[in-house]
Coordinates of C-alpha atoms and ligand atoms in Angstrom, one line a residue:
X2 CA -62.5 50.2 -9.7
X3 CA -58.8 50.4 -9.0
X4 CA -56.0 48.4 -11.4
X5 CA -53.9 46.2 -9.2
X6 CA -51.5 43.5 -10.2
X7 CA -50.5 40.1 -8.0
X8 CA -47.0 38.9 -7.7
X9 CA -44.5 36.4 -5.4
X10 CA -41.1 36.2 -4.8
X11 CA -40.3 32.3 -3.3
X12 CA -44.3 31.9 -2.6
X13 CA -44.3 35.1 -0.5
X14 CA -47.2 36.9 -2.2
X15 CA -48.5 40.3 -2.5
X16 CA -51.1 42.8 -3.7
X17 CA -49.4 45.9 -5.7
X18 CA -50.8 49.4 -6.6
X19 CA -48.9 51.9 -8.0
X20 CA -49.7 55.4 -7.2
X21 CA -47.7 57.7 -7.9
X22 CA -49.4 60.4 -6.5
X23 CA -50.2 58.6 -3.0
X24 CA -53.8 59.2 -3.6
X25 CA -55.2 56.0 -2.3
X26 CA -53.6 55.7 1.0
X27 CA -55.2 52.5 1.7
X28 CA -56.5 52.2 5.3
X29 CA -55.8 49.5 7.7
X30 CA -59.2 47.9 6.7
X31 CA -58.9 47.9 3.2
X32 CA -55.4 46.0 3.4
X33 CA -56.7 43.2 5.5
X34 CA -59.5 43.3 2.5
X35 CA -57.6 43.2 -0.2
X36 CA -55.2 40.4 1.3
X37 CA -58.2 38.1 2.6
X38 CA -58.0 34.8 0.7
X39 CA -61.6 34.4 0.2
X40 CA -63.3 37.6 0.6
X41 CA -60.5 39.6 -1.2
X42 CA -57.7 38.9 -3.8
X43 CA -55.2 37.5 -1.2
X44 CA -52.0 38.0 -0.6
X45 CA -49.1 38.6 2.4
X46 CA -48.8 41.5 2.3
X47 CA -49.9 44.9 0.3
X48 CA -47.3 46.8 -1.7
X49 CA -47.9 50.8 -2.6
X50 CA -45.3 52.2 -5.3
X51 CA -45.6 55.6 -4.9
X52 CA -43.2 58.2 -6.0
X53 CA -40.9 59.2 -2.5
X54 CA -42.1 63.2 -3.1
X55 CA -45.7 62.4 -2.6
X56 CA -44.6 60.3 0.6
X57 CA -45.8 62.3 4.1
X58 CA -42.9 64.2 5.5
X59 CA -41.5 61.1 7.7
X60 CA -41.1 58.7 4.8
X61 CA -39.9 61.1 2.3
X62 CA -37.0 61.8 4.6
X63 CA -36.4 57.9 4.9
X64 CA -37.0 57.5 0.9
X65 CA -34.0 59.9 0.1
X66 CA -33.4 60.6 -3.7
X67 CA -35.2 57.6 -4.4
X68 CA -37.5 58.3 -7.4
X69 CA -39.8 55.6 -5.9
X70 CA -40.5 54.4 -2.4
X71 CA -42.2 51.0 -1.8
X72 CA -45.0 51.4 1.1
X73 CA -45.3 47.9 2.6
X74 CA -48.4 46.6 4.7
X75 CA -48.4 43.2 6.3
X76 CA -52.0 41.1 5.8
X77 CA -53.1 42.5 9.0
X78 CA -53.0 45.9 7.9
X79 CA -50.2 46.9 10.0
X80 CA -46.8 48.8 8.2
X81 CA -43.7 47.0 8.2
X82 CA -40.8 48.8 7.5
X83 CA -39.2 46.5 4.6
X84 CA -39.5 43.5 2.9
X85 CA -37.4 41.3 1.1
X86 CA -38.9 39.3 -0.9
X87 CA -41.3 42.2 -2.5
X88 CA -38.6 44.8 -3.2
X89 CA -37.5 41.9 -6.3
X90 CA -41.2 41.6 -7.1
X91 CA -41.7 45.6 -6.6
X92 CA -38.7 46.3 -9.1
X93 CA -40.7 43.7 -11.5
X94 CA -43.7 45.9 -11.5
X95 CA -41.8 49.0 -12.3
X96 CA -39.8 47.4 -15.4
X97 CA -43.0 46.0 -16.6
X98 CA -44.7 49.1 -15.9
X99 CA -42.0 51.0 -18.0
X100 CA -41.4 53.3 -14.9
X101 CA -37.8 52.4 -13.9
X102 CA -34.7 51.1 -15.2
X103 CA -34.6 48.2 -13.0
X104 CA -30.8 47.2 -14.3
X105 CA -29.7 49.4 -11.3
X106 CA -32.2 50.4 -9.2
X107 CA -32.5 52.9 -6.0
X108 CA -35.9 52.0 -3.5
X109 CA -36.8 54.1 -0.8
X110 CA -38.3 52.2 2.2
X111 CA -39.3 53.1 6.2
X112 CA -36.1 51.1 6.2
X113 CA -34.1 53.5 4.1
X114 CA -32.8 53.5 0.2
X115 CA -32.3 49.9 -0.2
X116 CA -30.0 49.0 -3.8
X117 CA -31.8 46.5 -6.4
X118 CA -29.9 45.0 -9.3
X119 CA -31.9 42.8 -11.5
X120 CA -29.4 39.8 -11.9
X121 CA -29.9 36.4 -13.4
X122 CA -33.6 36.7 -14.2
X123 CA -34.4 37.7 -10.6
X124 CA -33.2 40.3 -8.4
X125 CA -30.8 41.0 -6.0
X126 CA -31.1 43.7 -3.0
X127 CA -28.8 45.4 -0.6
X128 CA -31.0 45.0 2.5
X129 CA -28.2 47.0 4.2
X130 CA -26.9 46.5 7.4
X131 CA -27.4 43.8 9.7
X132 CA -27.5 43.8 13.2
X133 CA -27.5 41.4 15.8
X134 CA -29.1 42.3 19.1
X135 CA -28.8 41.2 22.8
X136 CA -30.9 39.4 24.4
X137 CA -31.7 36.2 24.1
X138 CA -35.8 35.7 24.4
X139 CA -37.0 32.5 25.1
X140 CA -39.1 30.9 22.1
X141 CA -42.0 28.3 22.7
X142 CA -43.8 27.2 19.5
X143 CA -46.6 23.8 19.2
X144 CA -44.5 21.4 18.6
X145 CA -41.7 22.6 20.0
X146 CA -40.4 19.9 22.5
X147 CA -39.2 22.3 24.7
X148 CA -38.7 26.2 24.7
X149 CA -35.7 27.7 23.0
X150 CA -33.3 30.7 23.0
X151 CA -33.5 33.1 20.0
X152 CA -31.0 35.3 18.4
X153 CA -32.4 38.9 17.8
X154 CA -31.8 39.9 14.7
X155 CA -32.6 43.2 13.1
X156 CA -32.8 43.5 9.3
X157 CA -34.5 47.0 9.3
X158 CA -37.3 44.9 10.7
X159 CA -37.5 42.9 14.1
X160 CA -36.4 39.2 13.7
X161 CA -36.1 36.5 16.3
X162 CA -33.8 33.5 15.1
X163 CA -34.2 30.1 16.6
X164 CA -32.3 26.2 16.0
X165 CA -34.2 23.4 15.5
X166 CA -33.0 19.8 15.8
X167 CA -33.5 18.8 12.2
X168 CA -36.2 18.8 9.4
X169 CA -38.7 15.8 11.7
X170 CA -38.2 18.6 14.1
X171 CA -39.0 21.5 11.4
X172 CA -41.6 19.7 10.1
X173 CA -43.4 18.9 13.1
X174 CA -44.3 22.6 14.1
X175 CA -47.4 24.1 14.2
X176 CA -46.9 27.6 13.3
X177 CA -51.0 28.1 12.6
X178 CA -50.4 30.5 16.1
X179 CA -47.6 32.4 16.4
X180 CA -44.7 31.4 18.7
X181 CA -44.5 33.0 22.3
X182 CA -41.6 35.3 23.6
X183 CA -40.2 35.4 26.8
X184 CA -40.2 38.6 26.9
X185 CA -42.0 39.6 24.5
X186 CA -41.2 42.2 21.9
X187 CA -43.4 45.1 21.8
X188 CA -45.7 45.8 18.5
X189 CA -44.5 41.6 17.7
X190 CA -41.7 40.2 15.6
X191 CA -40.9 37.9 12.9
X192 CA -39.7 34.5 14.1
X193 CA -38.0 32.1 11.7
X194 CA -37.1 28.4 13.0
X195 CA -34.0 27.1 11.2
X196 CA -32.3 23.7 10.5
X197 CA -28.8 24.6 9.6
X198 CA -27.8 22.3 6.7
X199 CA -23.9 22.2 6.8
X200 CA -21.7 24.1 4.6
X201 CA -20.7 23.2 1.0
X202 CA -17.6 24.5 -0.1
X203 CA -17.4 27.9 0.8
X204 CA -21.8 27.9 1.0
X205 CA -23.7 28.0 4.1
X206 CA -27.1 25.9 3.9
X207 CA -29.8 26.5 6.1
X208 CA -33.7 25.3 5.7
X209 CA -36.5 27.5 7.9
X210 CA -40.1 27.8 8.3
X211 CA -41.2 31.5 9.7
X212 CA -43.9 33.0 11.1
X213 CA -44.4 36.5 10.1
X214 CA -45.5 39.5 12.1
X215 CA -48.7 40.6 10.6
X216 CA -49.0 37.8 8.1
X217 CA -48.6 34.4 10.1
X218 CA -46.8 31.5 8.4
X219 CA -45.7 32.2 4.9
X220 CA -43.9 30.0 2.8
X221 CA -41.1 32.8 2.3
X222 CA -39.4 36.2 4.1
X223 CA -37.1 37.6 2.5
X224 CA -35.6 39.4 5.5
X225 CA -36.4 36.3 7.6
X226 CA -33.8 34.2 5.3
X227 CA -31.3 37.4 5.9
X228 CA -32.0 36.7 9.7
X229 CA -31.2 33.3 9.5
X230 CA -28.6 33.1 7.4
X231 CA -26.8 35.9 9.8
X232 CA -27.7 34.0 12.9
X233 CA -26.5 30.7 11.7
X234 CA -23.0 32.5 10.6
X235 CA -23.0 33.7 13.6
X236 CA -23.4 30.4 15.6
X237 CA -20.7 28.9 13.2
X238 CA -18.0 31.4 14.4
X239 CA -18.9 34.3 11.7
X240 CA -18.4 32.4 8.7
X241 CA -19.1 32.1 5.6
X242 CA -20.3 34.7 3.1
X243 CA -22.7 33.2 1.4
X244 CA -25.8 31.3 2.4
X245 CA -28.7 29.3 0.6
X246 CA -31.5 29.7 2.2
X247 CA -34.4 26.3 1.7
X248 CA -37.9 28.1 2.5
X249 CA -41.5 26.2 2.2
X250 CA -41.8 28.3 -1.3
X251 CA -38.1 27.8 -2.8
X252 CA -34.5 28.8 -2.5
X253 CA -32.7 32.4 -1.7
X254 CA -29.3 33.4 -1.6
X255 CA -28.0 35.5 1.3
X256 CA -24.5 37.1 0.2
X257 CA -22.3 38.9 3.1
X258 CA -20.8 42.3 2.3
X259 CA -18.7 44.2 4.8
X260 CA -19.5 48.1 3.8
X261 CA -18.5 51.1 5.8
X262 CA -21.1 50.7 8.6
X263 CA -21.5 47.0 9.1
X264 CA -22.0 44.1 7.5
X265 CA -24.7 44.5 4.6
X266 CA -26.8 41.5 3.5
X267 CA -27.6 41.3 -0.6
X268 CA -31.1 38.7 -0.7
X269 CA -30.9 37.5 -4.2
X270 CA -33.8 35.5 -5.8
X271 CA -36.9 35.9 -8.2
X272 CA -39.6 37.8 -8.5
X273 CA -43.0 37.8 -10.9
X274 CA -46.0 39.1 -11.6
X275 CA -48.1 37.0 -11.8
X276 CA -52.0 38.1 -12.6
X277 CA -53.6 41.7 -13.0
X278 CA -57.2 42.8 -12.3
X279 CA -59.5 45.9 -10.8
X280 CA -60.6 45.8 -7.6
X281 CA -64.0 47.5 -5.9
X282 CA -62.6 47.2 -2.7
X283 CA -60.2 50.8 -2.9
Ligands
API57 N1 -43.9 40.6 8.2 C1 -42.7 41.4 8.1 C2 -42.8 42.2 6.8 C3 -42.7 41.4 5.6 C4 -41.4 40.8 5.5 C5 -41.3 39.6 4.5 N2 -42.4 39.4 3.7 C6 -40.1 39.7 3.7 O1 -40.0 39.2 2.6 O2 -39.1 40.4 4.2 C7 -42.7 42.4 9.2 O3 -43.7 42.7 9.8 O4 -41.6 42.9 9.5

């Protein structure tokens, strides 16, 4: 039997192991059994903490001088290359584990060393920096009246951002299948449908629903509310800084912050374990 603990960040949930060593190295099969609702313990995703020097050669590189480097898998047992939501409930793990001092925290990722402060009783993360892409892919979702054009967002991971009329509109889409690109995006991308809100004072509110690659619908992504909240800025002339974020599973704060190489997004919100067990299924 293997330990495990359970934990969610805005109602985006996950399985966690921690092994330091990299010894279980959990195959594609074993993901999708861990994360099935009823056959397994259920979850998003699956998040591996295992030290960055016991990472194969690839990672390592991309960890850095990272002590620890969270491995994320999507439900489907695919590897994304960061998450936003589980860094905050990663960097929970580790300060109840005892393993880190979370106060200031260095992650490696497949997206690079990403910067966690634990702030507020939650977290906040440098998800680094944000890039919009060309190309404007056309979105059809059930429900959708009529197709849309998306904004491509990359947030280490591939996002495709599109408007929606208002919250009947939000509301009335079926995201039980995922959404169809025109053209498509090779290996499949996360699409979140957004409702800008208006802007309060010098806040920028937006509410979304997104369907994630490798997961489906979830009632939070973490890099899905960075995606949005940099779209929307984007379609309201590049302004402002700071976003609130309205997801199925709770709020998020996307905070703009113009480093040396580009505009960096910090996703701030909470994070918690919530259960522990052992599983038979590693
Ligand atoms: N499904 C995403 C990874 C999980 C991202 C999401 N859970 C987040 O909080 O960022 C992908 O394949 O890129």
């Amino acid at each position: 039997m293997v330990a495990f603990a359970k934990g969610q960040g805005t109602g985006n949930d996950f399985v966690l192991l921690v092994d330091p060593a990299g010894e279980l190295s959990p195959t594609p099969e074993q993901v999708v059994a861990l994360c099935d609702r009823r056959f397994g313990i259920g979850g998003d995703g699956l998040i591996v903490a295992t030290r960055t020097e016991a990472m194969p050669e690839h990672e390592r590189a991309l960890g850095g001088g990272a002590e620890w480097f969270m491995d994320y898998r999507n439900a489907d047992g695919s590897v994304a290359e960061m998450c936003g939501n589980g860094i905050r409930v990663f960097a929970r793990l580790l300060e109840q584990e005892g393993l880190a001092d979370v106060t200031d925290l260095q992650v490696g990722t497949r997206a690079g060393i990403k910067h966690v402060r634990a702030v507020d009783g939650g977290f906040s993360a440098d998800l680094g920096a944000v890039r919009l892409e060309d190309g404007e892919p056309l979105v059809r979702a059930a429900g959708l009246p009529v197709a849309r054009p998306g904004q491509r967002v990359d947030v280490g991971n591939p996002h495709v951002v599109v408007a929606i009329a208002d919250d009947a509109e939000l509301a009335a889409l079926d995201l039980h299948t995922a959404p169809e690109l025109e053209p498509a995006t090779p290996g499949g991308v996360n699409v979140e449908l957004v409702v800008p809100q208006g802007i309060a004072g010098d806040e920028g509110r937006i509410r979304m629903r997104v369907h994630e690659r490798g997961s489906g619908e979830t009632l939070s992504c973490g890099t899905g509310a960075v995606a949005a909240a940099f779209a929307t800025r984007h379609w309201a002339g590049g302004a402002p800084n700071r976003w609130r974020v309205e997801v199925p599973g709770g709020v998020v704060h996307v905070d703009v912050d113009q480093q040396a190489d580009g505009e960096h997004a910090w996703l701030t919100g909470p994070a918690e374990i919530v259960y522990r067990g052992e599983t038979a299924i590693l």
